[in-house]
PDB file of C-alpha atoms in Angstrom:
ATOM      1  CA  UNK A   1       7.550 -18.545   9.705  1.00 79.00           C
ATOM      2  CA  UNK A   2      10.069 -15.770   9.580  1.00 85.00           C
ATOM      3  CA  UNK A   3      11.321 -14.112  12.775  1.00 93.00           C
ATOM      4  CA  UNK A   4      13.477 -11.062  13.337  1.00 97.00           C
ATOM      5  CA  UNK A   5      15.288 -10.471  16.630  1.00 97.00           C
ATOM      6  CA  UNK A   6      16.833  -7.252  17.860  1.00 97.00           C
ATOM      7  CA  UNK A   7      18.582  -7.999  21.119  1.00 96.00           C
ATOM      8  CA  UNK A   8      19.364  -4.405  22.138  1.00 96.00           C
ATOM      9  CA  UNK A   9      16.217  -2.587  23.315  1.00 96.00           C
ATOM     10  CA  UNK A  10      18.147   0.641  23.949  1.00 97.00           C
ATOM     11  CA  UNK A  11      21.506   2.064  22.997  1.00 98.00           C
ATOM     12  CA  UNK A  12      23.251   5.378  23.267  1.00 98.00           C
ATOM     13  CA  UNK A  13      26.174   6.929  21.454  1.00 98.00           C
ATOM     14  CA  UNK A  14      28.110  10.162  21.672  1.00 98.00           C
ATOM     15  CA  UNK A  15      27.692  12.591  18.821  1.00 98.00           C
ATOM     16  CA  UNK A  16      30.267  11.948  16.045  1.00 98.00           C
ATOM     17  CA  UNK A  17      30.986   8.436  17.301  1.00 98.00           C
ATOM     18  CA  UNK A  18      30.133   5.135  15.632  1.00 98.00           C
ATOM     19  CA  UNK A  19      27.465   2.712  16.815  1.00 98.00           C
ATOM     20  CA  UNK A  20      26.381  -0.736  15.635  1.00 98.00           C
ATOM     21  CA  UNK A  21      22.848  -2.092  16.017  1.00 98.00           C
ATOM     22  CA  UNK A  22      22.377  -5.851  15.906  1.00 98.00           C
ATOM     23  CA  UNK A  23      19.754  -7.922  14.143  1.00 98.00           C
ATOM     24  CA  UNK A  24      19.372 -11.650  13.587  1.00 98.00           C
ATOM     25  CA  UNK A  25      16.682 -13.398  11.639  1.00 97.00           C
ATOM     26  CA  UNK A  26      15.432 -16.869  11.017  1.00 95.00           C
ATOM     27  CA  UNK A  27      14.146 -18.122   7.683  1.00 92.00           C
ATOM     28  CA  UNK A  28      14.313 -21.141   5.439  1.00 90.00           C
ATOM     29  CA  UNK A  29      14.015 -18.963   2.359  1.00 88.00           C
ATOM     30  CA  UNK A  30      17.012 -18.331   0.091  1.00 85.00           C
ATOM     31  CA  UNK A  31      15.865 -15.199  -1.720  1.00 86.00           C
ATOM     32  CA  UNK A  32      14.793 -12.393   0.545  1.00 91.00           C
ATOM     33  CA  UNK A  33      15.373  -8.756   1.442  1.00 92.00           C
ATOM     34  CA  UNK A  34      16.475  -7.140   4.648  1.00 95.00           C
ATOM     35  CA  UNK A  35      15.914  -3.563   5.758  1.00 95.00           C
ATOM     36  CA  UNK A  36      16.618  -1.076   8.446  1.00 97.00           C
ATOM     37  CA  UNK A  37      13.860   1.434   9.079  1.00 97.00           C
ATOM     38  CA  UNK A  38      14.147   4.522  11.252  1.00 97.00           C
ATOM     39  CA  UNK A  39      11.231   5.883  13.247  1.00 97.00           C
ATOM     40  CA  UNK A  40      11.957   9.301  14.762  1.00 96.00           C
ATOM     41  CA  UNK A  41       9.672  10.909  17.370  1.00 93.00           C
ATOM     42  CA  UNK A  42       7.413  12.062  14.502  1.00 92.00           C
ATOM     43  CA  UNK A  43       6.499   8.351  14.086  1.00 93.00           C
ATOM     44  CA  UNK A  44       7.132   8.415  10.339  1.00 94.00           C
ATOM     45  CA  UNK A  45       8.691   5.168   9.073  1.00 96.00           C
ATOM     46  CA  UNK A  46      11.769   5.974   7.004  1.00 95.00           C
ATOM     47  CA  UNK A  47      13.791   3.413   5.054  1.00 94.00           C
ATOM     48  CA  UNK A  48      17.453   3.733   5.969  1.00 97.00           C
ATOM     49  CA  UNK A  49      19.074   0.949   3.978  1.00 96.00           C
ATOM     50  CA  UNK A  50      18.219  -2.351   2.305  1.00 94.00           C
ATOM     51  CA  UNK A  51      20.087  -5.483   1.357  1.00 95.00           C
ATOM     52  CA  UNK A  52      19.173  -8.143  -1.190  1.00 92.00           C
ATOM     53  CA  UNK A  53      20.143 -11.575   0.110  1.00 91.00           C
ATOM     54  CA  UNK A  54      21.576 -12.656  -3.227  1.00 90.00           C
ATOM     55  CA  UNK A  55      24.083  -9.813  -3.148  1.00 90.00           C
ATOM     56  CA  UNK A  56      27.299 -10.584  -1.282  1.00 88.00           C
ATOM     57  CA  UNK A  57      28.399  -6.952  -1.129  1.00 94.00           C
ATOM     58  CA  UNK A  58      27.242  -5.085   1.967  1.00 96.00           C
ATOM     59  CA  UNK A  59      24.958  -2.145   1.266  1.00 95.00           C
ATOM     60  CA  UNK A  60      26.084   1.396   2.098  1.00 96.00           C
ATOM     61  CA  UNK A  61      24.148   4.659   2.190  1.00 95.00           C
ATOM     62  CA  UNK A  62      26.262   7.629   3.218  1.00 96.00           C
ATOM     63  CA  UNK A  63      26.945   7.221   6.966  1.00 98.00           C
ATOM     64  CA  UNK A  64      24.940   3.998   7.175  1.00 98.00           C
ATOM     65  CA  UNK A  65      26.303   0.606   6.285  1.00 98.00           C
ATOM     66  CA  UNK A  66      25.382  -2.976   7.025  1.00 98.00           C
ATOM     67  CA  UNK A  67      27.277  -6.134   7.861  1.00 97.00           C
ATOM     68  CA  UNK A  68      25.312  -8.908   6.221  1.00 97.00           C
ATOM     69  CA  UNK A  69      26.309 -12.419   7.210  1.00 96.00           C
ATOM     70  CA  UNK A  70      23.955 -14.759   5.366  1.00 94.00           C
ATOM     71  CA  UNK A  71      25.201 -18.023   6.861  1.00 94.00           C
ATOM     72  CA  UNK A  72      24.913 -16.615  10.359  1.00 96.00           C
ATOM     73  CA  UNK A  73      21.592 -14.908   9.524  1.00 96.00           C
ATOM     74  CA  UNK A  74      22.909 -11.680  10.904  1.00 97.00           C
ATOM     75  CA  UNK A  75      22.269  -8.155   9.616  1.00 97.00           C
ATOM     76  CA  UNK A  76      23.790  -5.348  11.679  1.00 98.00           C
ATOM     77  CA  UNK A  77      23.595  -1.636  11.022  1.00 98.00           C
ATOM     78  CA  UNK A  78      26.588   0.658  11.519  1.00 98.00           C
ATOM     79  CA  UNK A  79      26.034   4.351  11.886  1.00 98.00           C
ATOM     80  CA  UNK A  80      29.167   6.424  11.506  1.00 98.00           C
ATOM     81  CA  UNK A  81      29.655  10.025  12.647  1.00 98.00           C
ATOM     82  CA  UNK A  82      26.401   9.879  14.625  1.00 98.00           C
ATOM     83  CA  UNK A  83      24.298  12.999  14.526  1.00 98.00           C
ATOM     84  CA  UNK A  84      21.588  14.273  16.851  1.00 97.00           C
ATOM     85  CA  UNK A  85      19.065  13.654  14.099  1.00 97.00           C
ATOM     86  CA  UNK A  86      19.847   9.953  14.228  1.00 98.00           C
ATOM     87  CA  UNK A  87      18.018   9.710  17.545  1.00 98.00           C
ATOM     88  CA  UNK A  88      15.131   7.368  16.795  1.00 98.00           C
ATOM     89  CA  UNK A  89      13.788   3.841  17.009  1.00 97.00           C
ATOM     90  CA  UNK A  90      15.463   1.551  14.532  1.00 98.00           C
ATOM     91  CA  UNK A  91      13.669  -1.485  13.187  1.00 98.00           C
ATOM     92  CA  UNK A  92      15.192  -4.385  11.349  1.00 98.00           C
ATOM     93  CA  UNK A  93      12.813  -5.966   8.861  1.00 96.00           C
ATOM     94  CA  UNK A  94      12.615  -8.954   6.526  1.00 93.00           C
ATOM     95  CA  UNK A  95      10.645  -9.521   3.350  1.00 91.00           C
ATOM     96  CA  UNK A  96      10.317 -12.387   0.897  1.00 83.00           C
ATOM     97  CA  UNK A  97       7.838 -13.328  -1.762  1.00 78.00           C
ATOM     98  CA  UNK A  98       5.301 -15.526  -0.080  1.00 70.00           C
ATOM     99  CA  UNK A  99       2.399 -16.050  -2.456  1.00 67.00           C
ATOM    100  CA  UNK A 100       3.397 -12.917  -4.330  1.00 71.00           C
ATOM    101  CA  UNK A 101       3.379 -10.662  -1.265  1.00 78.00           C
ATOM    102  CA  UNK A 102       6.392  -8.908   0.161  1.00 84.00           C
ATOM    103  CA  UNK A 103       4.967  -8.032   3.545  1.00 88.00           C
ATOM    104  CA  UNK A 104       7.486  -6.902   6.110  1.00 92.00           C
ATOM    105  CA  UNK A 105       8.281  -8.790   9.325  1.00 93.00           C
ATOM    106  CA  UNK A 106       9.767  -6.428  11.875  1.00 96.00           C
ATOM    107  CA  UNK A 107      11.943  -6.842  14.930  1.00 97.00           C
ATOM    108  CA  UNK A 108      10.957  -5.214  18.224  1.00 96.00           C
ATOM    109  CA  UNK A 109      13.245  -2.255  17.602  1.00 97.00           C
ATOM    110  CA  UNK A 110      16.250  -0.580  19.195  1.00 97.00           C
ATOM    111  CA  UNK A 111      15.869   2.867  20.698  1.00 97.00           C
ATOM    112  CA  UNK A 112      18.974   4.873  19.809  1.00 98.00           C
ATOM    113  CA  UNK A 113      19.846   8.057  21.640  1.00 98.00           C
ATOM    114  CA  UNK A 114      22.606  10.296  20.327  1.00 98.00           C
ATOM    115  CA  UNK A 115      24.119  12.303  23.149  1.00 98.00           C
ATOM    116  CA  UNK A 116      25.597  15.760  22.456  1.00 96.00           C
TER     117      UNK A 116
ATOM    118  CA  UNK B   1       6.671  13.239   2.467  1.00 85.00           C
ATOM    119  CA  UNK B   2       6.219   9.707   1.161  1.00 88.00           C
ATOM    120  CA  UNK B   3       3.200  10.529  -0.986  1.00 94.00           C
ATOM    121  CA  UNK B   4       0.979   8.176   1.027  1.00 97.00           C
ATOM    122  CA  UNK B   5      -1.813   9.887   2.940  1.00 98.00           C
ATOM    123  CA  UNK B   6      -3.792   8.563   5.854  1.00 98.00           C
ATOM    124  CA  UNK B   7      -6.847  10.019   7.525  1.00 98.00           C
ATOM    125  CA  UNK B   8      -7.640  10.779  10.210  1.00 97.00           C
ATOM    126  CA  UNK B   9      -4.362  11.464  12.036  1.00 97.00           C
ATOM    127  CA  UNK B  10      -5.916  10.788  15.412  1.00 97.00           C
ATOM    128  CA  UNK B  11      -9.045   8.939  16.450  1.00 97.00           C
ATOM    129  CA  UNK B  12     -10.446   8.583  19.924  1.00 98.00           C
ATOM    130  CA  UNK B  13     -13.385   6.297  20.477  1.00 98.00           C
ATOM    131  CA  UNK B  14     -14.979   4.015  23.021  1.00 98.00           C
ATOM    132  CA  UNK B  15     -14.948   0.270  23.465  1.00 98.00           C
ATOM    133  CA  UNK B  16     -17.505  -1.542  21.333  1.00 98.00           C
ATOM    134  CA  UNK B  17     -17.468   1.087  18.620  1.00 98.00           C
ATOM    135  CA  UNK B  18     -16.543   0.779  14.948  1.00 98.00           C
ATOM    136  CA  UNK B  19     -14.113   3.001  13.058  1.00 98.00           C
ATOM    137  CA  UNK B  20     -12.792   3.320   9.522  1.00 98.00           C
ATOM    138  CA  UNK B  21      -9.231   4.306   8.690  1.00 98.00           C
ATOM    139  CA  UNK B  22      -8.482   5.557   5.198  1.00 98.00           C
ATOM    140  CA  UNK B  23      -5.361   5.336   3.081  1.00 98.00           C
ATOM    141  CA  UNK B  24      -4.544   6.883  -0.266  1.00 98.00           C
ATOM    142  CA  UNK B  25      -1.468   5.294  -1.873  1.00 97.00           C
ATOM    143  CA  UNK B  26       1.141   7.045  -3.958  1.00 95.00           C
ATOM    144  CA  UNK B  27       0.017   7.845  -7.460  1.00 94.00           C
ATOM    145  CA  UNK B  28       0.361   4.738  -9.578  1.00 89.00           C
ATOM    146  CA  UNK B  29       0.944   2.319  -6.712  1.00 93.00           C
ATOM    147  CA  UNK B  30      -1.297  -0.733  -6.973  1.00 93.00           C
ATOM    148  CA  UNK B  31      -0.403  -2.420  -3.693  1.00 93.00           C
ATOM    149  CA  UNK B  32      -1.474  -1.335  -0.223  1.00 95.00           C
ATOM    150  CA  UNK B  33      -0.248  -2.866   3.038  1.00 95.00           C
ATOM    151  CA  UNK B  34      -1.702  -2.274   6.512  1.00 97.00           C
ATOM    152  CA  UNK B  35       0.436  -2.559   9.644  1.00 97.00           C
ATOM    153  CA  UNK B  36      -0.368  -2.159  13.318  1.00 98.00           C
ATOM    154  CA  UNK B  37       2.148  -0.816  15.810  1.00 97.00           C
ATOM    155  CA  UNK B  38       1.333  -1.371  19.470  1.00 95.00           C
ATOM    156  CA  UNK B  39       3.404  -1.441  22.635  1.00 88.00           C
ATOM    157  CA  UNK B  40       2.551  -5.096  23.231  1.00 85.00           C
ATOM    158  CA  UNK B  41       2.942  -6.560  19.753  1.00 86.00           C
ATOM    159  CA  UNK B  42       5.340  -4.175  18.053  1.00 91.00           C
ATOM    160  CA  UNK B  43       4.922  -3.661  14.326  1.00 95.00           C
ATOM    161  CA  UNK B  44       2.748  -6.311  12.723  1.00 95.00           C
ATOM    162  CA  UNK B  45       1.553  -6.864   9.179  1.00 95.00           C
ATOM    163  CA  UNK B  46      -2.214  -7.021   8.963  1.00 97.00           C
ATOM    164  CA  UNK B  47      -3.266  -7.359   5.336  1.00 96.00           C
ATOM    165  CA  UNK B  48      -2.288  -6.492   1.768  1.00 93.00           C
ATOM    166  CA  UNK B  49      -4.372  -5.551  -1.247  1.00 94.00           C
ATOM    167  CA  UNK B  50      -3.184  -5.493  -4.807  1.00 92.00           C
ATOM    168  CA  UNK B  51      -5.248  -3.765  -7.457  1.00 93.00           C
ATOM    169  CA  UNK B  52      -8.466  -4.274  -5.550  1.00 95.00           C
ATOM    170  CA  UNK B  53      -7.930  -7.847  -4.491  1.00 94.00           C
ATOM    171  CA  UNK B  54      -6.710  -9.283  -1.224  1.00 94.00           C
ATOM    172  CA  UNK B  55      -3.134 -10.585  -1.727  1.00 91.00           C
ATOM    173  CA  UNK B  56      -1.986 -11.634   1.758  1.00 90.00           C
ATOM    174  CA  UNK B  57      -3.244 -11.791   5.286  1.00 92.00           C
ATOM    175  CA  UNK B  58      -1.198 -11.502   8.448  1.00 92.00           C
ATOM    176  CA  UNK B  59      -2.207 -11.218  12.098  1.00 85.00           C
ATOM    177  CA  UNK B  60      -5.517  -9.549  11.391  1.00 94.00           C
ATOM    178  CA  UNK B  61      -8.351 -10.120  13.837  1.00 95.00           C
ATOM    179  CA  UNK B  62     -11.749 -11.277  12.575  1.00 96.00           C
ATOM    180  CA  UNK B  63     -13.175  -8.015  13.934  1.00 97.00           C
ATOM    181  CA  UNK B  64     -11.020  -6.163  11.416  1.00 98.00           C
ATOM    182  CA  UNK B  65     -11.588  -6.004   7.672  1.00 97.00           C
ATOM    183  CA  UNK B  66     -10.218  -4.044   4.770  1.00 98.00           C
ATOM    184  CA  UNK B  67     -10.897  -3.301   1.156  1.00 97.00           C
ATOM    185  CA  UNK B  68      -9.322  -1.503  -1.754  1.00 97.00           C
ATOM    186  CA  UNK B  69     -11.529   0.513  -4.069  1.00 97.00           C
ATOM    187  CA  UNK B  70     -11.324   1.021  -7.842  1.00 96.00           C
ATOM    188  CA  UNK B  71      -9.492   4.330  -7.319  1.00 96.00           C
ATOM    189  CA  UNK B  72      -6.947   2.275  -5.306  1.00 96.00           C
ATOM    190  CA  UNK B  73      -7.542   3.939  -1.961  1.00 97.00           C
ATOM    191  CA  UNK B  74      -7.999   1.494   0.882  1.00 98.00           C
ATOM    192  CA  UNK B  75     -10.004   1.421   4.082  1.00 98.00           C
ATOM    193  CA  UNK B  76      -9.374  -0.566   7.233  1.00 98.00           C
ATOM    194  CA  UNK B  77     -12.501  -1.201   9.293  1.00 98.00           C
ATOM    195  CA  UNK B  78     -12.160  -1.998  12.979  1.00 98.00           C
ATOM    196  CA  UNK B  79     -15.256  -3.117  14.832  1.00 98.00           C
ATOM    197  CA  UNK B  80     -16.234  -4.095  18.391  1.00 98.00           C
ATOM    198  CA  UNK B  81     -13.212  -2.165  19.533  1.00 98.00           C
ATOM    199  CA  UNK B  82     -11.334  -3.221  22.640  1.00 97.00           C
ATOM    200  CA  UNK B  83      -8.811  -1.338  24.747  1.00 96.00           C
ATOM    201  CA  UNK B  84      -6.040  -3.478  23.257  1.00 95.00           C
ATOM    202  CA  UNK B  85      -6.818  -2.177  19.772  1.00 97.00           C
ATOM    203  CA  UNK B  86      -5.283   1.148  20.719  1.00 97.00           C
ATOM    204  CA  UNK B  87      -2.314   1.473  18.393  1.00 97.00           C
ATOM    205  CA  UNK B  88      -0.742   3.318  15.529  1.00 98.00           C
ATOM    206  CA  UNK B  89      -2.012   1.985  12.200  1.00 98.00           C
ATOM    207  CA  UNK B  90       0.206   2.436   9.184  1.00 98.00           C
ATOM    208  CA  UNK B  91      -0.596   2.089   5.543  1.00 97.00           C
ATOM    209  CA  UNK B  92       2.179   1.523   3.025  1.00 96.00           C
ATOM    210  CA  UNK B  93       2.086   1.364  -0.734  1.00 94.00           C
ATOM    211  CA  UNK B  94       4.279   0.253  -3.594  1.00 90.00           C
ATOM    212  CA  UNK B  95       3.922  -0.576  -7.282  1.00 85.00           C
ATOM    213  CA  UNK B  96       4.700  -4.248  -6.582  1.00 67.00           C
ATOM    214  CA  UNK B  97       3.136  -6.983  -8.523  1.00 58.00           C
ATOM    215  CA  UNK B  98       5.416  -9.958  -8.568  1.00 58.00           C
ATOM    216  CA  UNK B  99       8.728  -8.363  -7.806  1.00 65.00           C
ATOM    217  CA  UNK B 100       9.992  -6.463  -4.841  1.00 71.00           C
ATOM    218  CA  UNK B 101       9.680  -2.685  -4.590  1.00 73.00           C
ATOM    219  CA  UNK B 102      10.254  -0.460  -1.605  1.00 84.00           C
ATOM    220  CA  UNK B 103       7.208   0.157   0.559  1.00 91.00           C
ATOM    221  CA  UNK B 104       6.404   3.789   1.240  1.00 93.00           C
ATOM    222  CA  UNK B 105       4.748   4.422   4.571  1.00 96.00           C
ATOM    223  CA  UNK B 106       2.050   6.940   5.399  1.00 97.00           C
ATOM    224  CA  UNK B 107       2.180   9.043   8.576  1.00 96.00           C
ATOM    225  CA  UNK B 108      -0.149   6.653  10.409  1.00 97.00           C
ATOM    226  CA  UNK B 109      -3.443   6.954  12.249  1.00 98.00           C
ATOM    227  CA  UNK B 110      -3.274   6.897  16.035  1.00 97.00           C
ATOM    228  CA  UNK B 111      -6.271   5.089  17.451  1.00 98.00           C
ATOM    229  CA  UNK B 112      -7.112   5.436  21.119  1.00 98.00           C
ATOM    230  CA  UNK B 113      -9.886   3.261  22.532  1.00 98.00           C
ATOM    231  CA  UNK B 114     -11.209   4.401  25.910  1.00 96.00           C
TER     232      UNK B 114
END
């Protein structure tokens, strides 16, 4: 079974500063996908960034980047130049093809507050 | 707007009752996933349908069932409701068959069991 662990239930960061959210996972699979989802107060689930395990290069999307360490099974999210709109729950998630399904396994989430 | 719609937005009901949650996937998406988000269990995968057939099952209770219709919309049926079934239920869709594609989430249905 796959597990995803987010060890930081809550974090805060000053506006314009940089923050890193941690995520570790456990799997015996070799080919899989990792994601960070954002859930603002509206409750909508929004994909922030994704990483394919076979790619060594870390994914980047504007102010969001990841540090993917496959051997350590670590997948952290760095948010640069934090903005008030980044205030949200952030979920790390894992997917692999088990019997042709790519269902997501989520961590418990990190509540991020951006302070003006 | 992800293109996935879910109805109703909110549902309040009593213990022992039965409810049906509806999901319309994005146009052209064949795969529908159901997830439950609760304070106790976090976000959990319940079940997936692909082109009308069940593809994968997660932590779905026997009191819960789902189906996907020929027009590809899906319904999640929850019966003999308990207080602990109160949660936000998400539907997600993607075109996926046998390769990965991003899942697009609907806005969710908030179920409150009193």
